[in-house]
Amino acid sequence: WVEHLRLSFSGAGRFSDVHTVFLGYAALLLAGVAVLAYRRRTLPWVFTALLGTILSLGPLLQINGRWLFNLDGLQTTVPLPYILLHYLPLISAGRAPNRFSVLIVLGLAPLVGLGCYYLMTFYRRWWLMATVGAVAILALVWDGLSVPLPTTNAVIPDFYARLGEDRDDYSILVLPFGLRSSFGTLGAERTQLQYYQSAHEKHILGGNVSRAPDIVFEYYRRVAPLAHLLDIEAYQVPEDLDLESDRRQAAELAALLDLRYLVVQGPIEGRLPYQDTYADAFAYVARVFDLTDEQVSPDGNLVAYRVGQADIPNPVSLELSDAEQAMYLGQGWSQPEEIGGAAGRWVLGTEAEVFLPVEEPSVRALALTAMPFAHSDAARQDLFLRVNGHLVGSFTLSPGWQQYSAEVPATALQKGLNRLEIVTGYSRRPIDVNPDAYALGGTGYRAPAHLEVNSRPELAYITIGDQDGSQHLEGLNVALFDIRSGALLDLRGFAWNRGPDMAAFLEAAVPGTGVAVAAQGGVPETVDVTICEALQSAGAAWCPAPGAGYALLGVRGAMAGSALEAAGEEAYLRLSPDSRELSAAVSDLTFQTLP
């Protein structure tokens, strides 16, 4: 079992999840006896057990970890009834199909009872009845026997009790370090550490929070020392590891969150992935954090260190596009990008958050460079600044990048971490205010998702949403996608001499289906007329011109000449609808003591 768990955590196993159901051979055998003996009386329980079984199998049929099947050349999945639950309010929150195993057991229990009743009454002698009953009990217990039963030591280590005597408010980092919510896990989360928190009452990094907002996982993934630690604990090799940068960020993070202790818990036998990765995880944190004053518990299962902190900066100067300063950004921000000629981030929706550290409260000056999201019918955009809930400034944003400043009174600040809220009046989606920018030529349709077609002599690449829609074959690579949802429906590759096959493939598509085409290996001097007619059925003007590349984005059944086409050395088409809610952008921010 431990080996299967290790393979699952590391991504090398047959299955990506370890939730399992075992019904028991004895239970199934006794239930079968009941069905054969009592038939109609057992139907409600048989139906309950079968319904639970089907729902427990999840949204798609899987056999030995495989969910995509080849049916005479057609790659397809087999949907199951559970997939419908995803669209039902409240019920969709169930998430784990395994939980329907309760229904299976609920249906099996009466059947097992009826099966035992039938066998025991079939043999009228008391000693035979007792023997049958005893054998049934032993078989059922043997099927469900789990030994040794895993237990957890509930004694809280003395170190945490001593921390609880310190009434200062600060943070600690504990290994194993991980995050878990209702929708996933990062790192090597151990819920027991939150139980220890009941004794020390300090902030901890990591833990288990149900229905956590996206920012909880996002924040830890964009702060390099934390992201790299999570990767190491989950058998991953961190990408772009820069220890010097990580050391700077670790000291700054310790100051921002007032992180004073690192506590290393020893691994529990059989508890993965931490049992395998704790040595590498500690080696990493020892290299990036400034650790001193080692304390070891008497049993050696806990080692604690003081964590060195950088000086709290004054002024705090933030370039929002700087990855090393992402620790200062809370919820509500886009990824960094170039906006109006400067690097910055969009406020997603109408509210974004910035964390500002303060050594001692005093009157501060707050300045930021911002610009509103501009479009043809844009209304006046207002921006409000709140620090720890106190309104400290309000402005009407002018077009383009402008600097706005406000004075923050000492009464609005607190020692340690402070929260700046940037609030705007309204937000709009670029796809709504500028739909023509995402039009599929003159087909009358808009791109439903990110569409990208790249055709060169050496490659043919098609992206539909976040999926690869090309088979990367010589000739024409064709992808079909849903014009409303952007889902990839099918993909094929056709040599230039297979015009009839390509025509049949497109003709079988429902009119209104999106079509993406990319040529690989160049377009020949002469193109089969059936190829031209097939492309024309997707909105092409006519035959692709001879040359290095050819790309098309069209719609099945559209008028000839209405599709987007590109040809030449770098035949490239790209439509990426922006459905984000945007209100304003910020490029930089300063926060400093007034003289």
CSV table of C-alpha atoms in Angstrom, one decimal, residues 115-514:
chain,number,residue,atom,x,y,z
A,115,GLY,CA,-28.2,-13.8,2.4
A,116,CYS,CA,-27.2,-14.9,5.9
A,117,TYR,CA,-30.9,-15.4,6.9
A,118,TYR,CA,-31.5,-17.6,3.9
A,119,LEU,CA,-28.4,-19.8,4.6
A,120,MET,CA,-29.1,-20.1,8.3
A,121,THR,CA,-32.8,-21.0,7.8
A,122,PHE,CA,-31.9,-23.4,5.0
A,123,TYR,CA,-30.1,-25.5,7.6
A,124,ARG,CA,-32.6,-26.1,10.5
A,125,ARG,CA,-30.2,-27.8,13.0
A,126,TRP,CA,-29.0,-25.3,15.5
A,127,TRP,CA,-25.3,-26.3,15.2
A,128,LEU,CA,-25.4,-25.9,11.4
A,129,MET,CA,-27.1,-22.5,11.8
A,130,ALA,CA,-24.4,-21.5,14.3
A,131,THR,CA,-21.6,-22.7,12.0
A,132,VAL,CA,-23.0,-20.8,9.0
A,133,GLY,CA,-23.4,-17.7,11.0
A,134,ALA,CA,-19.9,-17.9,12.5
A,135,VAL,CA,-18.3,-18.5,9.1
A,136,ALA,CA,-20.2,-15.6,7.6
A,137,ILE,CA,-19.1,-13.3,10.4
A,138,LEU,CA,-15.5,-14.4,10.1
A,139,ALA,CA,-15.5,-14.0,6.3
A,140,LEU,CA,-16.9,-10.4,6.6
A,141,VAL,CA,-14.4,-9.4,9.3
A,142,TRP,CA,-11.5,-10.9,7.3
A,143,ASP,CA,-12.6,-9.0,4.2
A,144,GLY,CA,-12.6,-5.7,6.0
A,145,LEU,CA,-9.7,-6.3,8.4
A,146,SER,CA,-7.0,-3.5,8.5
A,147,VAL,CA,-4.1,-4.3,10.7
A,148,PRO,CA,-2.1,-2.7,12.2
A,149,LEU,CA,-4.6,0.1,12.6
A,150,PRO,CA,-2.8,3.4,12.0
A,151,THR,CA,-2.7,5.7,15.0
A,152,THR,CA,-1.4,9.2,15.7
A,153,ASN,CA,0.3,10.4,18.8
A,154,ALA,CA,-1.9,13.2,20.1
A,155,VAL,CA,0.6,14.6,22.7
A,156,ILE,CA,1.5,18.2,21.8
A,157,PRO,CA,5.3,18.7,21.9
A,158,ASP,CA,6.7,20.8,24.7
A,159,PHE,CA,8.2,23.3,22.3
A,160,TYR,CA,4.7,24.4,21.1
A,161,ALA,CA,3.5,24.8,24.7
A,162,ARG,CA,6.5,27.1,25.4
A,163,LEU,CA,5.6,29.2,22.3
A,164,GLY,CA,2.1,29.5,23.7
A,165,GLU,CA,3.5,31.2,26.8
A,166,ASP,CA,5.0,33.9,24.5
A,167,ARG,CA,2.1,36.3,24.0
A,168,ASP,CA,3.7,38.1,21.0
A,169,ASP,CA,1.9,37.8,17.7
A,170,TYR,CA,4.1,36.3,15.0
A,171,SER,CA,4.3,33.4,12.4
A,172,ILE,CA,6.1,30.1,12.3
A,173,LEU,CA,7.0,27.8,9.4
A,174,VAL,CA,6.7,24.1,10.1
A,175,LEU,CA,8.0,21.2,8.0
A,176,PRO,CA,6.1,19.3,6.6
A,177,PHE,CA,4.8,22.4,4.8
A,178,GLY,CA,1.8,22.0,2.6
A,179,LEU,CA,-1.6,23.4,1.7
A,180,ARG,CA,-4.9,21.5,1.3
A,181,SER,CA,-8.3,22.7,0.3
A,182,SER,CA,-11.4,20.9,-0.9
A,183,PHE,CA,-10.0,21.0,-4.4
A,184,GLY,CA,-6.4,19.9,-4.1
A,185,THR,CA,-3.1,19.6,-2.2
A,186,LEU,CA,0.3,21.2,-2.6
A,187,GLY,CA,3.4,20.0,-0.8
A,188,ALA,CA,3.2,17.7,2.1
A,189,GLU,CA,0.3,19.0,4.2
A,190,ARG,CA,-0.1,17.4,7.7
A,191,THR,CA,-3.4,18.5,9.5
A,192,GLN,CA,-1.9,17.5,12.8
A,193,LEU,CA,0.1,20.8,12.8
A,194,GLN,CA,-3.1,22.8,13.0
A,195,TYR,CA,-4.0,20.8,16.1
A,196,TYR,CA,-0.6,21.9,17.6
A,197,GLN,CA,-1.7,25.5,16.8
A,198,SER,CA,-4.3,25.2,19.5
A,199,ALA,CA,-1.5,25.2,22.0
A,200,HIS,CA,0.9,27.8,20.6
A,201,GLU,CA,-1.7,30.2,19.0
A,202,LYS,CA,0.8,31.6,16.4
A,203,HIS,CA,0.2,32.1,12.7
A,204,ILE,CA,1.3,29.1,10.6
A,205,LEU,CA,2.2,29.0,6.9
A,206,GLY,CA,0.2,26.2,5.3
A,207,GLY,CA,-2.7,24.0,6.5
A,208,ASN,CA,-6.0,22.7,5.5
A,209,VAL,CA,-8.9,25.2,4.7
A,210,SER,CA,-12.1,24.0,3.0
A,211,ARG,CA,-13.4,26.0,0.1
A,212,ALA,CA,-10.3,28.2,0.2
A,213,PRO,CA,-10.3,31.1,-2.3
A,214,ASP,CA,-7.9,30.8,-5.3
A,215,ILE,CA,-5.5,33.4,-3.8
A,216,VAL,CA,-4.6,31.0,-1.0
A,217,PHE,CA,-2.9,28.6,-3.4
A,218,GLU,CA,-1.9,31.3,-5.9
A,219,TYR,CA,0.0,33.3,-3.3
A,220,TYR,CA,2.2,30.4,-2.2
A,221,ARG,CA,2.9,29.4,-5.8
A,222,ARG,CA,4.2,32.9,-6.8
A,223,VAL,CA,6.5,33.4,-3.8
A,224,ALA,CA,9.6,31.6,-5.0
A,225,PRO,CA,11.0,30.2,-1.6
A,226,LEU,CA,7.5,28.8,-0.7
A,227,ALA,CA,6.8,27.5,-4.2
A,228,HIS,CA,10.2,25.7,-4.4
A,229,LEU,CA,9.7,24.1,-1.0
A,230,LEU,CA,6.3,22.8,-2.0
A,231,ASP,CA,7.8,21.4,-5.2
A,232,ILE,CA,10.6,19.6,-3.4
A,233,GLU,CA,8.2,18.1,-0.8
A,234,ALA,CA,6.1,16.7,-3.7
A,235,TYR,CA,8.9,14.9,-5.5
A,236,GLN,CA,9.3,17.8,-8.0
A,237,VAL,CA,12.5,19.5,-9.2
A,238,PRO,CA,12.0,23.3,-8.9
A,239,GLU,CA,12.2,25.2,-12.2
A,240,ASP,CA,14.6,28.2,-12.6
A,241,LEU,CA,16.0,27.7,-9.1
A,242,ASP,CA,18.1,30.8,-8.1
A,243,LEU,CA,19.4,30.3,-4.6
A,244,GLU,CA,20.7,33.9,-4.3
A,245,SER,CA,17.3,35.3,-5.3
A,246,ASP,CA,15.5,32.8,-3.0
A,247,ARG,CA,17.7,33.9,0.0
A,248,ARG,CA,16.8,37.6,-0.6
A,249,GLN,CA,13.1,36.8,-0.8
A,250,ALA,CA,13.2,34.5,2.2
A,251,ALA,CA,14.6,37.2,4.4
A,252,GLU,CA,12.1,39.7,3.1
A,253,LEU,CA,9.2,37.3,3.5
A,254,ALA,CA,10.3,36.6,7.1
A,255,ALA,CA,10.1,40.4,7.8
A,256,LEU,CA,6.8,40.8,6.0
A,257,LEU,CA,5.1,38.0,7.9
A,258,ASP,CA,7.2,38.3,11.1
A,259,LEU,CA,8.3,34.7,10.6
A,260,ARG,CA,10.4,33.9,13.7
A,261,TYR,CA,10.7,30.1,13.9
A,262,LEU,CA,11.3,27.2,11.6
A,263,VAL,CA,10.2,23.9,13.1
A,264,VAL,CA,11.2,20.6,11.5
A,265,GLN,CA,9.0,17.7,12.5
A,266,GLY,CA,10.4,14.2,12.0
A,267,PRO,CA,8.6,12.0,9.4
A,268,ILE,CA,5.9,9.5,10.4
A,269,GLU,CA,6.5,6.0,9.1
A,270,GLY,CA,4.4,5.4,6.0
A,271,ARG,CA,3.2,9.0,5.7
A,272,LEU,CA,4.1,10.1,2.2
A,273,PRO,CA,5.4,12.2,0.5
A,274,TYR,CA,7.2,13.7,3.6
A,275,GLN,CA,8.9,10.5,4.6
A,276,ASP,CA,10.7,10.5,1.3
A,277,THR,CA,11.3,14.2,0.8
A,278,TYR,CA,11.9,15.8,4.3
A,279,ALA,CA,15.7,15.6,4.1
A,280,ASP,CA,15.7,17.5,0.7
A,281,ALA,CA,13.1,19.9,2.0
A,282,PHE,CA,15.2,20.8,5.1
A,283,ALA,CA,18.4,21.0,3.0
A,284,TYR,CA,16.6,23.6,0.9
A,285,VAL,CA,15.2,25.8,3.7
A,286,ALA,CA,18.6,25.7,5.5
A,287,ARG,CA,20.2,27.2,2.4
A,288,VAL,CA,17.7,30.0,1.8
A,289,PHE,CA,16.6,31.0,5.4
A,290,ASP,CA,19.0,32.4,8.0
A,291,LEU,CA,18.7,29.8,10.8
A,292,THR,CA,20.2,30.0,14.3
A,293,ASP,CA,19.7,28.8,17.9
A,294,GLU,CA,18.9,25.2,17.3
A,295,GLN,CA,16.6,23.5,19.8
A,296,VAL,CA,16.1,19.7,19.7
A,297,SER,CA,13.3,17.9,21.5
A,298,PRO,CA,14.3,15.0,23.9
A,299,ASP,CA,13.0,12.4,21.5
A,300,GLY,CA,14.7,14.0,18.5
A,301,ASN,CA,11.5,14.2,16.5
A,302,LEU,CA,11.4,18.0,16.6
A,303,VAL,CA,14.1,20.5,15.8
A,304,ALA,CA,13.4,24.3,16.0
A,305,TYR,CA,15.4,27.3,14.7
A,306,ARG,CA,15.2,31.0,15.0
A,307,VAL,CA,14.7,32.6,11.6
A,308,GLY,CA,16.6,35.8,10.7
A,309,GLN,CA,14.6,38.6,9.1
A,310,ALA,CA,15.6,41.4,6.7
A,311,ASP,CA,15.0,45.0,7.9
A,312,ILE,CA,11.5,46.3,7.2
A,313,PRO,CA,12.0,48.7,4.3
A,314,ASN,CA,11.2,52.4,4.6
A,315,PRO,CA,10.3,53.4,2.0
A,316,VAL,CA,8.6,50.4,0.6
A,317,SER,CA,9.0,50.7,-3.2
A,318,LEU,CA,7.2,48.1,-5.3
A,319,GLU,CA,7.4,47.4,-9.0
A,320,LEU,CA,4.3,45.3,-9.4
A,321,SER,CA,5.7,43.4,-12.4
A,322,ASP,CA,8.8,42.3,-10.3
A,323,ALA,CA,8.4,38.6,-9.5
A,324,GLU,CA,10.6,39.0,-6.3
A,325,GLN,CA,8.0,41.5,-4.9
A,326,ALA,CA,5.0,39.3,-5.5
A,327,MET,CA,4.9,38.5,-1.8
A,328,TYR,CA,3.5,42.0,-1.2
A,329,LEU,CA,0.5,41.4,-3.5
A,330,GLY,CA,-2.7,39.8,-2.2
A,331,GLN,CA,-5.9,38.9,-4.1
A,332,GLY,CA,-7.3,40.7,-7.1
A,333,TRP,CA,-4.2,41.1,-9.4
A,334,SER,CA,-3.5,39.8,-12.9
A,335,GLN,CA,-0.2,38.3,-14.0
A,336,PRO,CA,2.4,41.0,-14.9
A,337,GLU,CA,2.2,42.2,-18.5
A,338,GLU,CA,2.9,45.3,-20.6
A,339,ILE,CA,0.1,47.8,-20.3
A,340,GLY,CA,0.1,51.1,-22.1
A,341,GLY,CA,3.9,51.0,-22.7
A,342,ALA,CA,4.8,50.1,-19.1
A,343,ALA,CA,5.0,46.9,-17.1
A,344,GLY,CA,2.3,46.5,-14.5
A,345,ARG,CA,-0.7,44.4,-13.4
A,346,TRP,CA,-4.5,44.8,-13.9
A,347,VAL,CA,-6.9,45.0,-11.0
A,348,LEU,CA,-9.2,42.1,-11.7
A,349,GLY,CA,-12.7,43.1,-10.9
A,350,THR,CA,-13.0,46.1,-8.6
A,351,GLU,CA,-10.7,45.3,-5.7
A,352,ALA,CA,-7.1,44.3,-5.2
A,353,GLU,CA,-4.9,44.0,-2.1
A,354,VAL,CA,-1.3,45.0,-1.2
A,355,PHE,CA,0.5,44.0,2.0
A,356,LEU,CA,2.6,46.8,3.6
A,357,PRO,CA,5.0,46.1,6.5
A,358,VAL,CA,5.4,48.8,9.2
A,359,GLU,CA,8.1,48.9,11.9
A,360,GLU,CA,6.3,51.6,13.9
A,361,PRO,CA,3.1,53.4,13.0
A,362,SER,CA,3.6,57.0,11.9
A,363,VAL,CA,2.2,59.4,9.2
A,364,ARG,CA,3.1,57.9,5.8
A,365,ALA,CA,2.9,59.0,2.2
A,366,LEU,CA,1.3,56.6,-0.2
A,367,ALA,CA,1.8,57.0,-4.0
A,368,LEU,CA,1.0,54.8,-6.9
A,369,THR,CA,1.1,55.0,-10.7
A,370,ALA,CA,-2.2,53.9,-12.2
A,371,MET,CA,-4.3,54.1,-15.4
A,372,PRO,CA,-8.0,53.2,-16.1
A,373,PHE,CA,-9.1,50.4,-18.5
A,374,ALA,CA,-9.8,52.5,-21.6
A,375,HIS,CA,-12.4,51.6,-24.2
A,376,SER,CA,-14.7,53.5,-26.6
A,377,ASP,CA,-17.7,53.9,-24.2
A,378,ALA,CA,-15.7,54.0,-20.9
A,379,ALA,CA,-17.4,56.0,-18.1
A,380,ARG,CA,-15.5,57.9,-15.4
A,381,GLN,CA,-13.4,55.5,-13.3
A,382,ASP,CA,-13.0,56.2,-9.6
A,383,LEU,CA,-10.3,54.8,-7.4
A,384,PHE,CA,-10.4,54.5,-3.6
A,385,LEU,CA,-7.5,53.7,-1.2
A,386,ARG,CA,-8.3,52.0,2.1
A,387,VAL,CA,-5.6,51.0,4.7
A,388,ASN,CA,-6.8,48.5,7.3
A,389,GLY,CA,-10.4,49.5,6.4
A,390,HIS,CA,-9.7,53.3,6.7
A,391,LEU,CA,-10.4,55.4,3.6
A,392,VAL,CA,-7.2,57.4,3.0
A,393,GLY,CA,-7.7,58.7,-0.6
A,394,SER,CA,-10.2,58.8,-3.5
A,395,PHE,CA,-9.4,59.9,-7.1
A,396,THR,CA,-10.9,60.1,-10.6
A,397,LEU,CA,-8.5,58.4,-12.9
A,398,SER,CA,-7.3,60.3,-15.9
A,399,PRO,CA,-6.4,58.5,-19.2
A,400,GLY,CA,-3.0,57.0,-19.4
A,401,TRP,CA,-0.5,56.5,-16.7
A,402,GLN,CA,-0.7,59.1,-13.9
A,403,GLN,CA,0.6,59.2,-10.3
A,404,TYR,CA,-1.8,59.5,-7.4
A,405,SER,CA,-0.8,60.1,-3.8
A,406,ALA,CA,-2.5,60.2,-0.4
A,407,GLU,CA,-1.5,60.7,3.2
A,408,VAL,CA,-2.0,57.8,5.6
A,409,PRO,CA,-2.5,58.8,9.3
A,410,ALA,CA,-0.7,56.9,12.0
A,411,THR,CA,-4.0,55.9,13.5
A,412,ALA,CA,-4.8,53.9,10.3
A,413,LEU,CA,-1.6,51.8,10.7
A,414,GLN,CA,-0.5,49.0,13.0
A,415,LYS,CA,2.9,47.4,13.8
A,416,GLY,CA,3.6,44.6,11.4
A,417,LEU,CA,1.6,43.7,8.3
A,418,ASN,CA,-1.0,46.3,7.0
A,419,ARG,CA,-3.5,45.8,4.2
A,420,LEU,CA,-4.0,48.3,1.5
A,421,GLU,CA,-7.2,47.8,-0.6
A,422,ILE,CA,-7.3,49.4,-4.0
A,423,VAL,CA,-11.0,49.7,-4.9
A,424,THR,CA,-12.4,50.9,-8.3
A,425,GLY,CA,-15.9,51.9,-9.3
A,426,TYR,CA,-16.6,49.3,-12.0
A,427,SER,CA,-15.0,46.7,-14.3
A,428,ARG,CA,-15.6,45.6,-17.8
A,429,ARG,CA,-14.5,42.6,-20.0
A,430,PRO,CA,-12.4,43.5,-23.1
A,431,ILE,CA,-14.4,40.8,-25.1
A,432,ASP,CA,-17.6,42.7,-24.4
A,433,VAL,CA,-16.4,46.3,-25.1
A,434,ASN,CA,-14.4,45.4,-28.2
A,435,PRO,CA,-15.9,42.2,-29.7
A,436,ASP,CA,-14.6,43.0,-33.3
A,437,ALA,CA,-11.1,42.4,-32.1
A,438,TYR,CA,-11.9,38.7,-31.7
A,439,ALA,CA,-14.0,38.1,-34.8
A,440,LEU,CA,-13.3,35.0,-36.9
A,441,GLY,CA,-12.9,37.0,-40.1
A,442,GLY,CA,-16.2,37.6,-41.7
A,443,THR,CA,-17.8,34.4,-40.6
A,444,GLY,CA,-20.1,36.1,-38.1
A,445,TYR,CA,-18.6,34.2,-35.2
A,446,ARG,CA,-16.2,35.3,-32.4
A,447,ALA,CA,-13.3,33.2,-31.1
A,448,PRO,CA,-14.7,31.3,-28.1
A,449,ALA,CA,-11.3,30.6,-26.6
A,450,HIS,CA,-7.6,31.1,-27.2
A,451,LEU,CA,-6.9,30.1,-30.9
A,452,GLU,CA,-3.5,30.0,-32.4
A,453,VAL,CA,-2.3,28.6,-35.7
A,454,ASN,CA,1.4,28.6,-36.6
A,455,SER,CA,2.5,27.1,-40.0
A,456,ARG,CA,6.2,26.9,-41.1
A,457,PRO,CA,8.1,24.4,-43.2
A,458,GLU,CA,9.3,22.6,-40.1
A,459,LEU,CA,6.1,22.7,-38.0
A,460,ALA,CA,2.4,22.9,-37.9
A,461,TYR,CA,1.1,24.0,-34.5
A,462,ILE,CA,-2.5,24.5,-33.5
A,463,THR,CA,-3.7,25.6,-30.0
A,464,ILE,CA,-7.3,25.4,-29.0
A,465,GLY,CA,-7.8,26.8,-25.5
A,466,ASP,CA,-4.9,25.2,-23.7
A,467,GLN,CA,-4.9,22.0,-25.9
A,468,ASP,CA,-2.6,20.9,-28.7
A,469,GLY,CA,-4.9,20.6,-31.8
A,470,SER,CA,-2.3,19.5,-34.3
A,471,GLN,CA,-1.0,16.0,-35.1
A,472,HIS,CA,2.2,17.6,-36.4
A,473,LEU,CA,2.1,15.6,-39.6
A,474,GLU,CA,3.4,16.5,-43.1
A,475,GLY,CA,0.6,18.0,-45.1
A,476,LEU,CA,-2.5,19.6,-43.6
A,477,ASN,CA,-3.3,19.4,-39.9
A,478,VAL,CA,-7.0,20.1,-39.2
A,479,ALA,CA,-8.6,20.7,-35.8
A,480,LEU,CA,-12.4,21.0,-35.1
A,481,PHE,CA,-13.6,23.0,-32.1
A,482,ASP,CA,-16.9,24.0,-30.6
A,483,ILE,CA,-17.7,27.5,-31.7
A,484,ARG,CA,-19.4,28.3,-28.3
A,485,SER,CA,-17.3,26.7,-25.7
A,486,GLY,CA,-14.0,26.5,-27.5
A,487,ALA,CA,-13.7,22.7,-26.7
A,488,LEU,CA,-11.4,20.7,-29.0
A,489,LEU,CA,-13.7,18.2,-30.8
A,490,ASP,CA,-11.4,16.3,-33.1
A,491,LEU,CA,-8.1,16.5,-35.0
A,492,ARG,CA,-6.7,14.8,-38.0
A,493,GLY,CA,-3.8,15.0,-40.4
A,494,PHE,CA,-4.0,14.7,-44.2
A,495,ALA,CA,-1.4,14.4,-46.9
A,496,TRP,CA,-1.8,16.6,-50.0
A,497,ASN,CA,-3.0,13.6,-52.0
A,498,ARG,CA,-5.8,12.8,-49.6
A,499,GLY,CA,-8.3,15.5,-50.6
A,500,PRO,CA,-11.4,13.2,-50.6
A,501,ASP,CA,-10.6,12.1,-47.1
A,502,MET,CA,-10.2,15.6,-45.8
A,503,ALA,CA,-13.4,16.7,-47.6
A,504,ALA,CA,-15.3,13.8,-46.0
A,505,PHE,CA,-13.9,14.7,-42.6
A,506,LEU,CA,-15.1,18.4,-42.9
A,507,GLU,CA,-18.4,17.4,-44.5
A,508,ALA,CA,-19.2,15.2,-41.5
A,509,ALA,CA,-18.8,18.2,-39.1
A,510,VAL,CA,-21.9,20.0,-38.1
A,511,PRO,CA,-22.3,23.4,-39.8
A,512,GLY,CA,-21.1,26.1,-37.4
A,513,THR,CA,-18.2,24.0,-36.1
A,514,GLY,CA,-14.9,25.9,-35.8
